[in-house]
CSV table of C-alpha atoms and ligand atoms in Angstrom, one decimal:
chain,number,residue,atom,x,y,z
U,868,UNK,CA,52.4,59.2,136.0
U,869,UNK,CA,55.2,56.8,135.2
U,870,UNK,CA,58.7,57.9,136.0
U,871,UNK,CA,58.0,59.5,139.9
U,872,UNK,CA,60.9,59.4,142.1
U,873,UNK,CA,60.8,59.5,145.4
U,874,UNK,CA,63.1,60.5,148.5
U,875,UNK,CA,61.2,60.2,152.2
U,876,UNK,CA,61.4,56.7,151.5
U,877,UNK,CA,62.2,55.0,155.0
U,878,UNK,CA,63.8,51.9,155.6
U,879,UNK,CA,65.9,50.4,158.7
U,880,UNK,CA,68.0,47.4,160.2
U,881,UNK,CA,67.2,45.4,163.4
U,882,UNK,CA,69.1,48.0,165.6
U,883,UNK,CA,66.7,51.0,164.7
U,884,UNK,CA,63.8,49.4,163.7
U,885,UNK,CA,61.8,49.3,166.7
U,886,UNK,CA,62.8,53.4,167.5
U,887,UNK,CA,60.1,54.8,165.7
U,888,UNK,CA,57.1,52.8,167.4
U,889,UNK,CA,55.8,55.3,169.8
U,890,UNK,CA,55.2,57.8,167.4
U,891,UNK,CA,53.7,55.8,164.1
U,892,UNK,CA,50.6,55.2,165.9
U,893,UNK,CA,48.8,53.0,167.7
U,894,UNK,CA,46.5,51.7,165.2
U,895,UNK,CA,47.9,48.3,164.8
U,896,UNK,CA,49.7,48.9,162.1
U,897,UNK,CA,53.2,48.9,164.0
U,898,UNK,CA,53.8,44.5,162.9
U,899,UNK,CA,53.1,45.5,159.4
U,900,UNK,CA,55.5,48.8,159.4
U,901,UNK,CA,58.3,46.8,161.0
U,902,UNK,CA,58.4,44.4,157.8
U,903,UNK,CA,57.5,47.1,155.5
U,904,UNK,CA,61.0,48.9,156.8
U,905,UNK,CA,62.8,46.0,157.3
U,906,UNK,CA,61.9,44.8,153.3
U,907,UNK,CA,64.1,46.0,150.5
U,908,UNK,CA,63.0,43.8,147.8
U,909,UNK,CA,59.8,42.5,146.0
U,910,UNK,CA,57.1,44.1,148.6
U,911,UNK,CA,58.7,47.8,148.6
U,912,UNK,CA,59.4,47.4,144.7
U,913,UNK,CA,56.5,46.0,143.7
U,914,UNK,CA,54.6,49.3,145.6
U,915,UNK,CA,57.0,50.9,143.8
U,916,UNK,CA,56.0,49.3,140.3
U,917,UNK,CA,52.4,49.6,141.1
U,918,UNK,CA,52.7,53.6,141.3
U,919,UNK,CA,54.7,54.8,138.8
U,920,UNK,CA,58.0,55.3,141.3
U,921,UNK,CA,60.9,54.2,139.2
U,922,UNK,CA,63.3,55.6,141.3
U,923,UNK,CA,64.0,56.1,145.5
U,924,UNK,CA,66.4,57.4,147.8
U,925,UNK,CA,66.3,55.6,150.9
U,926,UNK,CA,66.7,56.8,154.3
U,927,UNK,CA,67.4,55.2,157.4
U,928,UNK,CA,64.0,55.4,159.4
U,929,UNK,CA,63.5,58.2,162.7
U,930,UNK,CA,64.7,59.2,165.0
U,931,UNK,CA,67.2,56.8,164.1
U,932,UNK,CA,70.9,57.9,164.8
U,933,UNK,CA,69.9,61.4,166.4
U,934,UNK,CA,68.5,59.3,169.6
U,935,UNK,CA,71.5,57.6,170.4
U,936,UNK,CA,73.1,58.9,173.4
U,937,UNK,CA,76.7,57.1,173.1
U,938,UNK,CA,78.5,58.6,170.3
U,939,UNK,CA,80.6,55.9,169.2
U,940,UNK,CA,77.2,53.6,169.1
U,941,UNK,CA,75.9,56.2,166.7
U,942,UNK,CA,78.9,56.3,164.5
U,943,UNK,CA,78.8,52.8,164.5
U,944,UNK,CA,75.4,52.4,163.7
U,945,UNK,CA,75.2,54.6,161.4
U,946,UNK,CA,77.4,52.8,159.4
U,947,UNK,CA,75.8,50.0,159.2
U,948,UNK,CA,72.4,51.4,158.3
U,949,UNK,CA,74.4,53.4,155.3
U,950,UNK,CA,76.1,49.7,154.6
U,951,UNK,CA,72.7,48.4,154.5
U,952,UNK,CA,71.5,51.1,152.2
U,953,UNK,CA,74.5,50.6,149.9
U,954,UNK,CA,74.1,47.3,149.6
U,955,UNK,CA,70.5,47.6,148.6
U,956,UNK,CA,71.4,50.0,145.8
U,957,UNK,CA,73.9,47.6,144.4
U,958,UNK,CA,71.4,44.9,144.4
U,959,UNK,CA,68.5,47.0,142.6
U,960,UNK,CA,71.2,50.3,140.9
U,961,UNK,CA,68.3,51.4,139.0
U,962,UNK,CA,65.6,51.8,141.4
U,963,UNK,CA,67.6,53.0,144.8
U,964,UNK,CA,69.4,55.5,145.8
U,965,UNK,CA,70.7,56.3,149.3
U,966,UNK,CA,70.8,59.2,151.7
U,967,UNK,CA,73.0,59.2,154.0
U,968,UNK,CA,72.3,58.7,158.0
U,969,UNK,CA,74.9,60.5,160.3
U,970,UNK,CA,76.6,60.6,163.8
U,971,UNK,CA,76.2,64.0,164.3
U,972,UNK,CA,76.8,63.6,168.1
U,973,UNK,CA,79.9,64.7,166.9
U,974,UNK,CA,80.4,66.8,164.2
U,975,UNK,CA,83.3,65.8,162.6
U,976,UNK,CA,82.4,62.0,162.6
U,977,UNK,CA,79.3,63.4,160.9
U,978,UNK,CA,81.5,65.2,158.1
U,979,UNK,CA,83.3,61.7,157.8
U,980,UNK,CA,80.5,59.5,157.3
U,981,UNK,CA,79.1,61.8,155.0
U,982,UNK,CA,82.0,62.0,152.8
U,983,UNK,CA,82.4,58.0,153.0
U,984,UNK,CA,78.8,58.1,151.6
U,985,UNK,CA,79.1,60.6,149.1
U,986,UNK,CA,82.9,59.2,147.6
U,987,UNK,CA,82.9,55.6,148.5
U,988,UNK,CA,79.1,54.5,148.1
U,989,UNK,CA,77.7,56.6,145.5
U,990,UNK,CA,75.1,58.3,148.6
U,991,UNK,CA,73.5,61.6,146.6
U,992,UNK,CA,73.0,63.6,150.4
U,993,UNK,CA,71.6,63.1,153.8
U,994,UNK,CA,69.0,62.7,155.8
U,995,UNK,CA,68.9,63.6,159.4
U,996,UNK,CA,66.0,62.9,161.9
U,997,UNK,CA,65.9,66.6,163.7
U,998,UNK,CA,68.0,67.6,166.7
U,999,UNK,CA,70.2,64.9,168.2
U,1000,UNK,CA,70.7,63.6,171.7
U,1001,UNK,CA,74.2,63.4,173.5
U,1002,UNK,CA,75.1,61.6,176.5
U,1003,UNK,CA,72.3,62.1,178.7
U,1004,UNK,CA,68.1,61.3,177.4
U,1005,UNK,CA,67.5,65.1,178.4
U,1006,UNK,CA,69.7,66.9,175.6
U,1007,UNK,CA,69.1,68.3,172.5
U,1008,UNK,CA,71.4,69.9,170.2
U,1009,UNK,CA,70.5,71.8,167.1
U,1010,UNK,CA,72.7,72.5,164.0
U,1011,UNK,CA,72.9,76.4,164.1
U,1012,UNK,CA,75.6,76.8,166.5
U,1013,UNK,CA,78.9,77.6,165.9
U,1014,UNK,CA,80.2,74.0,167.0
U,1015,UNK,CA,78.5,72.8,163.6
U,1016,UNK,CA,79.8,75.6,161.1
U,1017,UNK,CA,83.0,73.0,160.1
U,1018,UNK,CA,80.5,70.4,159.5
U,1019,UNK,CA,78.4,72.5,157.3
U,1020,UNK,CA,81.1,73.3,155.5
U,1021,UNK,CA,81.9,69.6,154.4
U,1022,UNK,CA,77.9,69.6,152.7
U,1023,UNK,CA,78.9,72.6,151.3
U,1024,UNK,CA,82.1,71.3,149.8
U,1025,UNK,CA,80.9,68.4,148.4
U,1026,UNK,CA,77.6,70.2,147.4
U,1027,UNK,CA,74.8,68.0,148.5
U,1028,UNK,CA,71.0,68.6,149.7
U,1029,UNK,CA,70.6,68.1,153.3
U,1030,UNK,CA,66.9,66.4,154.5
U,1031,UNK,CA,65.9,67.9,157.7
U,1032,UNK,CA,63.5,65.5,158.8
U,1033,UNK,CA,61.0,65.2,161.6
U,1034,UNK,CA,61.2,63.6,165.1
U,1035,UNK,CA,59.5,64.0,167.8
U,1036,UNK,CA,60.5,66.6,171.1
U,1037,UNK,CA,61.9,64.6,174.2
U,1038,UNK,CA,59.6,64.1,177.1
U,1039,UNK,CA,61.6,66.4,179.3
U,1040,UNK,CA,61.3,69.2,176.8
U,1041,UNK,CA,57.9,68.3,175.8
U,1042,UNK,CA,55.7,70.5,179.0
U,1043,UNK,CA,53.4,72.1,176.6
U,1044,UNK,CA,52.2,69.1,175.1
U,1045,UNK,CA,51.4,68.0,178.7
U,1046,UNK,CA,48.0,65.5,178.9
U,1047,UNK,CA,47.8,65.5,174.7
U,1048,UNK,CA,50.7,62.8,173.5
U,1049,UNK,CA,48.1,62.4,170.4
U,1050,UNK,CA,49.7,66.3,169.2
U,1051,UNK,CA,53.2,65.7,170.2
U,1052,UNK,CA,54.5,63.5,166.6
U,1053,UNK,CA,53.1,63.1,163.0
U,1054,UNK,CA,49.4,64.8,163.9
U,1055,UNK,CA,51.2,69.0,164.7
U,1056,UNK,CA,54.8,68.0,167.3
U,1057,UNK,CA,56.6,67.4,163.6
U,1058,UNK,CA,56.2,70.5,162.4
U,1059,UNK,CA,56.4,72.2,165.4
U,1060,UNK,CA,60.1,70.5,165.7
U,1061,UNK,CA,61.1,70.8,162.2
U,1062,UNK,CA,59.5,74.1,161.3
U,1063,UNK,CA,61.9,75.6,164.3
U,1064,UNK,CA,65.2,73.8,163.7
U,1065,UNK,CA,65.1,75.2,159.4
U,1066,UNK,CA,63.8,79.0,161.2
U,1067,UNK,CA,67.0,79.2,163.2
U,1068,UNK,CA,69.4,77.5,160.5
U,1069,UNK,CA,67.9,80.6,158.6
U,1070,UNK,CA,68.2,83.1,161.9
U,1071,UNK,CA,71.7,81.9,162.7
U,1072,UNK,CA,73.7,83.4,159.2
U,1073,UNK,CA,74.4,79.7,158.0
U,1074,UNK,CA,73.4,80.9,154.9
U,1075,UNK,CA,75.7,84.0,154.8
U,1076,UNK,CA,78.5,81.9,155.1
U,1077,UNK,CA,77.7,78.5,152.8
U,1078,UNK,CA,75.7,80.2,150.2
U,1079,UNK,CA,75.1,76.9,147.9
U,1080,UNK,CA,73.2,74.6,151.0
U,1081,UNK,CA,70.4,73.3,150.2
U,1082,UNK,CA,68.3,72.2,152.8
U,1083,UNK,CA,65.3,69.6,151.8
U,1084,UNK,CA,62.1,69.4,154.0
U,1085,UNK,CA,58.9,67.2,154.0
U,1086,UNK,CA,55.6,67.8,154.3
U,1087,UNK,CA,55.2,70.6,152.2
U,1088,UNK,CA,57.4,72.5,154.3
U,1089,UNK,CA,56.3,71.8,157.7
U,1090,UNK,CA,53.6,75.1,157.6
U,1091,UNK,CA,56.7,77.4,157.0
U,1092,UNK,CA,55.2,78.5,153.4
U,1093,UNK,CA,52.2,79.3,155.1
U,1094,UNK,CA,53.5,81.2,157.5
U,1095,UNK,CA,56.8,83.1,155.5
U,1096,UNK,CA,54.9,86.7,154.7
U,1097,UNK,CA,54.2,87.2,158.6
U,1098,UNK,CA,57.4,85.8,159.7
U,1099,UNK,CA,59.0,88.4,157.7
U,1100,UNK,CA,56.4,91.4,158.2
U,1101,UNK,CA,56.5,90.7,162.4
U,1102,UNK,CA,60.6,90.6,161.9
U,1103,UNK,CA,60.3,94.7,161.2
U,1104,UNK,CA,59.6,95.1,164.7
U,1105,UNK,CA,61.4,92.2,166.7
U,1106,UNK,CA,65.0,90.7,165.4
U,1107,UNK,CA,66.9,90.5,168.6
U,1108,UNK,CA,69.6,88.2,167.8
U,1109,UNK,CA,68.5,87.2,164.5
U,1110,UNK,CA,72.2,86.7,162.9
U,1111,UNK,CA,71.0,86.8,159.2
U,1112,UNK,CA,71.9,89.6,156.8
U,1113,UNK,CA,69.0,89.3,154.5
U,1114,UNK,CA,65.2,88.9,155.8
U,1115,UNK,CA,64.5,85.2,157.0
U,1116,UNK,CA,62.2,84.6,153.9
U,1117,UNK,CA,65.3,85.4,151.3
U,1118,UNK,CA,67.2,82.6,153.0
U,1119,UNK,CA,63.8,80.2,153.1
U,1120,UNK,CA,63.2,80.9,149.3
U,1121,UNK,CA,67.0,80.5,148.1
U,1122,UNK,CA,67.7,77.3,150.3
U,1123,UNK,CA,64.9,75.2,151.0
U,1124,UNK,CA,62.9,73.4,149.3
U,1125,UNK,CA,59.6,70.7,150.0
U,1126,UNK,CA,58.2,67.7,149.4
U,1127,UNK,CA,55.0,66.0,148.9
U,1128,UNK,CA,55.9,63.5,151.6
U,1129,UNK,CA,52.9,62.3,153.5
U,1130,UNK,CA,50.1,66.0,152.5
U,1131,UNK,CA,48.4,65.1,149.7
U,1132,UNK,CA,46.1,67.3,149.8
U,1133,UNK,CA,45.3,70.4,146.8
U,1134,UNK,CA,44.4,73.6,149.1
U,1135,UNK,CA,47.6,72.8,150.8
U,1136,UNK,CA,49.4,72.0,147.7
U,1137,UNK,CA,48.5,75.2,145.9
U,1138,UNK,CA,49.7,77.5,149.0
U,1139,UNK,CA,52.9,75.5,148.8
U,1140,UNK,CA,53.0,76.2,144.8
U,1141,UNK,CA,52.2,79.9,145.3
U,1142,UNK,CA,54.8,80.4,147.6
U,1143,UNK,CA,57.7,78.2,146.2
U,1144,UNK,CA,57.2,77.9,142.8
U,1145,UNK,CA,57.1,74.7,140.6
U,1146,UNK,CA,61.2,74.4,140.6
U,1147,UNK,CA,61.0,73.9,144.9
U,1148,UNK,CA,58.4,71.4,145.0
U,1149,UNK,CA,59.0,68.0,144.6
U,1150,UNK,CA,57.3,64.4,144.9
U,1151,UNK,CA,58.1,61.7,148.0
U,1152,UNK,CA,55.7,59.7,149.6
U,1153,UNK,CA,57.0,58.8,153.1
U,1154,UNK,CA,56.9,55.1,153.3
U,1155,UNK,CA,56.1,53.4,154.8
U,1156,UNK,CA,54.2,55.8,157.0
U,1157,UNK,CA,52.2,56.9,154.2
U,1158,UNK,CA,51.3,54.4,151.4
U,1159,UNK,CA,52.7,54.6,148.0
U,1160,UNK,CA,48.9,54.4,146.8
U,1161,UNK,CA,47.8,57.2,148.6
U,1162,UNK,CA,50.7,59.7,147.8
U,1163,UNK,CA,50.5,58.4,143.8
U,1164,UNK,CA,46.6,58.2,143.7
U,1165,UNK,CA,46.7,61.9,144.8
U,1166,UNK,CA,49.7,63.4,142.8
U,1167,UNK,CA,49.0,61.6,139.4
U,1168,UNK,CA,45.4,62.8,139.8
U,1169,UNK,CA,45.7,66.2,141.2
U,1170,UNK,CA,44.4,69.0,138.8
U,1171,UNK,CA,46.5,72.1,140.8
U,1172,UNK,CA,49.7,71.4,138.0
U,1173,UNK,CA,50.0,71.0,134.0
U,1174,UNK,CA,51.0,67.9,133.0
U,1175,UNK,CA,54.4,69.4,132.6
U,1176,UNK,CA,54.6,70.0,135.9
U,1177,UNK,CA,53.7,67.0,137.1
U,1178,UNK,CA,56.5,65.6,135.6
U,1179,UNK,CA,58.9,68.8,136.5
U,1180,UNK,CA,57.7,68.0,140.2
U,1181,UNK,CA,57.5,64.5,139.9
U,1182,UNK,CA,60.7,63.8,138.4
U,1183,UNK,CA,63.1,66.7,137.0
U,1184,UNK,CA,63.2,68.2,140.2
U,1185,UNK,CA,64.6,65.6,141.7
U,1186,UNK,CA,67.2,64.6,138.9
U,1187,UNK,CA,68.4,68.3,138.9
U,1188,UNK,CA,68.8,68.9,142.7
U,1189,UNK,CA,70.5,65.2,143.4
U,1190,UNK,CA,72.3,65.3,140.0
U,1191,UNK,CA,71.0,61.8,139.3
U,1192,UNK,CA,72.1,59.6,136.4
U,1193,UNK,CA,68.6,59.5,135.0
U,1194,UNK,CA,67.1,61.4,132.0
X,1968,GRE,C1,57.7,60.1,159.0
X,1968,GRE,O1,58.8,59.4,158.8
X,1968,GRE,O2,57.5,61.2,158.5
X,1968,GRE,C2,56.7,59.5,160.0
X,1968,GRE,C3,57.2,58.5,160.9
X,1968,GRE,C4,56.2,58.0,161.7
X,1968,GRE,C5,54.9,58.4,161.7
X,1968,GRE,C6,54.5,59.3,160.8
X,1968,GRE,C7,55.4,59.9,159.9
X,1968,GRE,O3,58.5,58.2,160.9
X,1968,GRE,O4,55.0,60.8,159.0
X,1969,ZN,ZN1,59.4,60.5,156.9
């Protein structure tokens, strides 16, 4: 399919770039990945020409920001990784997009770089690597609590989708994963992470109070849809604490929605359509991580969707929930 576009599109500058080595593997790829983030021009659009993606929003590469542990480093990097997005886009306006990488050691630097990226450079969201780290390596601070309500309420003013995307848990924190490292990142330890930070931004009433957030997840949903019917039918009988007004599946359904990046694979895909519906599906591939091949061999091929669909999930989607200038 011509026409894709594409949002778990990584890339990163000399001060990150090296971050997300322990976790891509250790199957020698790592030289290749570091020039396949660092590369904004004819290798990354060429992929992009080669598979039918016209269009992608790129993202700052993980844990990126969130594992700084000196806040005004993070605001500071962070800048400059959204500066180096930026100035991609302006080089290439009708292939990239950005999403926005952000401090949120501290919340209200997060609301401004956020709104810088929005107002000033044309940003369509953000994307943020999981829970972040603060001051000391053994911390980890998760966006439900109440410290982060002011900063939810700048995405929901200015009405953007929110990427909540993996990383991996801190050694310290990391005891049931003790003598397996293989399970902690991309294999199960992503999901695990990612599936428990969106369950408590549903368990924690965010959604009472900002009804129009949209949160975006990868991975076809990090084996929430999978899991949403028992969540909800074990919740009759244990909800201590559990600061939503409306069952936890209401809130998944109405604010969520998944991507493509880095499953390509039908059973899973067709639980994922089931359960979300054609509107709350969408394509990205997660490069580098994942080729653009693979995720475009498997999507343009797959037989679960009408051709309208594919399009719908493929494209409209996307144009729809970033309001992008394309038709
Ligand atoms: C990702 O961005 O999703 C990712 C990485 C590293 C390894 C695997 C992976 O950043 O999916
Ligand atoms: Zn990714």
């Amino acid at each position: 399919m011509q026409g894709k576009i594409a949002f778990e599109e990584h890339m990163a500058i000399p001060e990150t770039v090296s971050e997300t080595r322990s976790f891509a593997g250790d199957s020698g790829r790592w030289d290749d990945f570091t020039l396949q983030l660092l590369d904004v021009g004819a290798r990354r659009l060429g992929n992009m020409d080669d598979t039918g993606i016209e269009f992608a929003l790129l993202s700052l590469n993980a844990p990126g920001i969130q594992r700084i542990l000196d806040t005004d480093e993070a605001i500071r990097v962070a800048r400059k990784g959204n500066d180096a997005i930026a100035e991609a886009m302006a080089r290439h306006p009708d292939r990239y997009g950005g999403l926005a990488a952000l401090p949120m050691q501290d919340p209200d630097a997060a609301s401004a770089e956020l709104t810088r990226c929005i107002s000033e450079l044309g940003f369509k969201g953000a994307i943020v690597n999981g829970f972040t780290q603060k001051d000391v390596p053994d911390s980890a601070i998760y966006y439900d609590i109440p410290e982060y309500r002011p900063f939810w309420a700048t995405v929901s003013e200015l009405d953007v989708p929110f990427y909540l995307h993996p990383r991996m848990q801190i050694p310290s924190r990391a005891q049931n994963y003790e003598g397996h490292p293989w399970l902690m990142s991309a294999p199960w330890g992503f999901a695990v992470e990612t599936s428990i930070h969106s369950l408590r931004l549903c368990g924690s009433g965010l959604f009472d109070d900002y009804p129009n957030l949209k949160i975006v997840i990868g991975h076809l949903g990090e084996f929430i849809p999978h899991g949403l019917w028992r969540i909800d039918a074990r919740m009759r009988f244990s909800r201590r604490d559990y600061r939503g007004k409306r069952p936890l599946g209401e809130y998944f359904l109405d604010h969520f929605v998944v991507t493509t990046s880095g499953f390509f694979n039908d059973p899973a895909f067709r639980n994922t359509l089931d359960v979300m519906g054609t509107d709350k599906v969408l394509f990205c591939a997660d490069y580098p991580f994942e080729s653009m091949q693979d995720a475009a061999n498997w999507y343009d091929a797959t037989t679960e969707i009408s051709e309208e669909e594919r399009v719908r999930i493929g494209r409209t989607n996307a144009i729809e929930l970033f309001g992008l200038d394309l038709e």
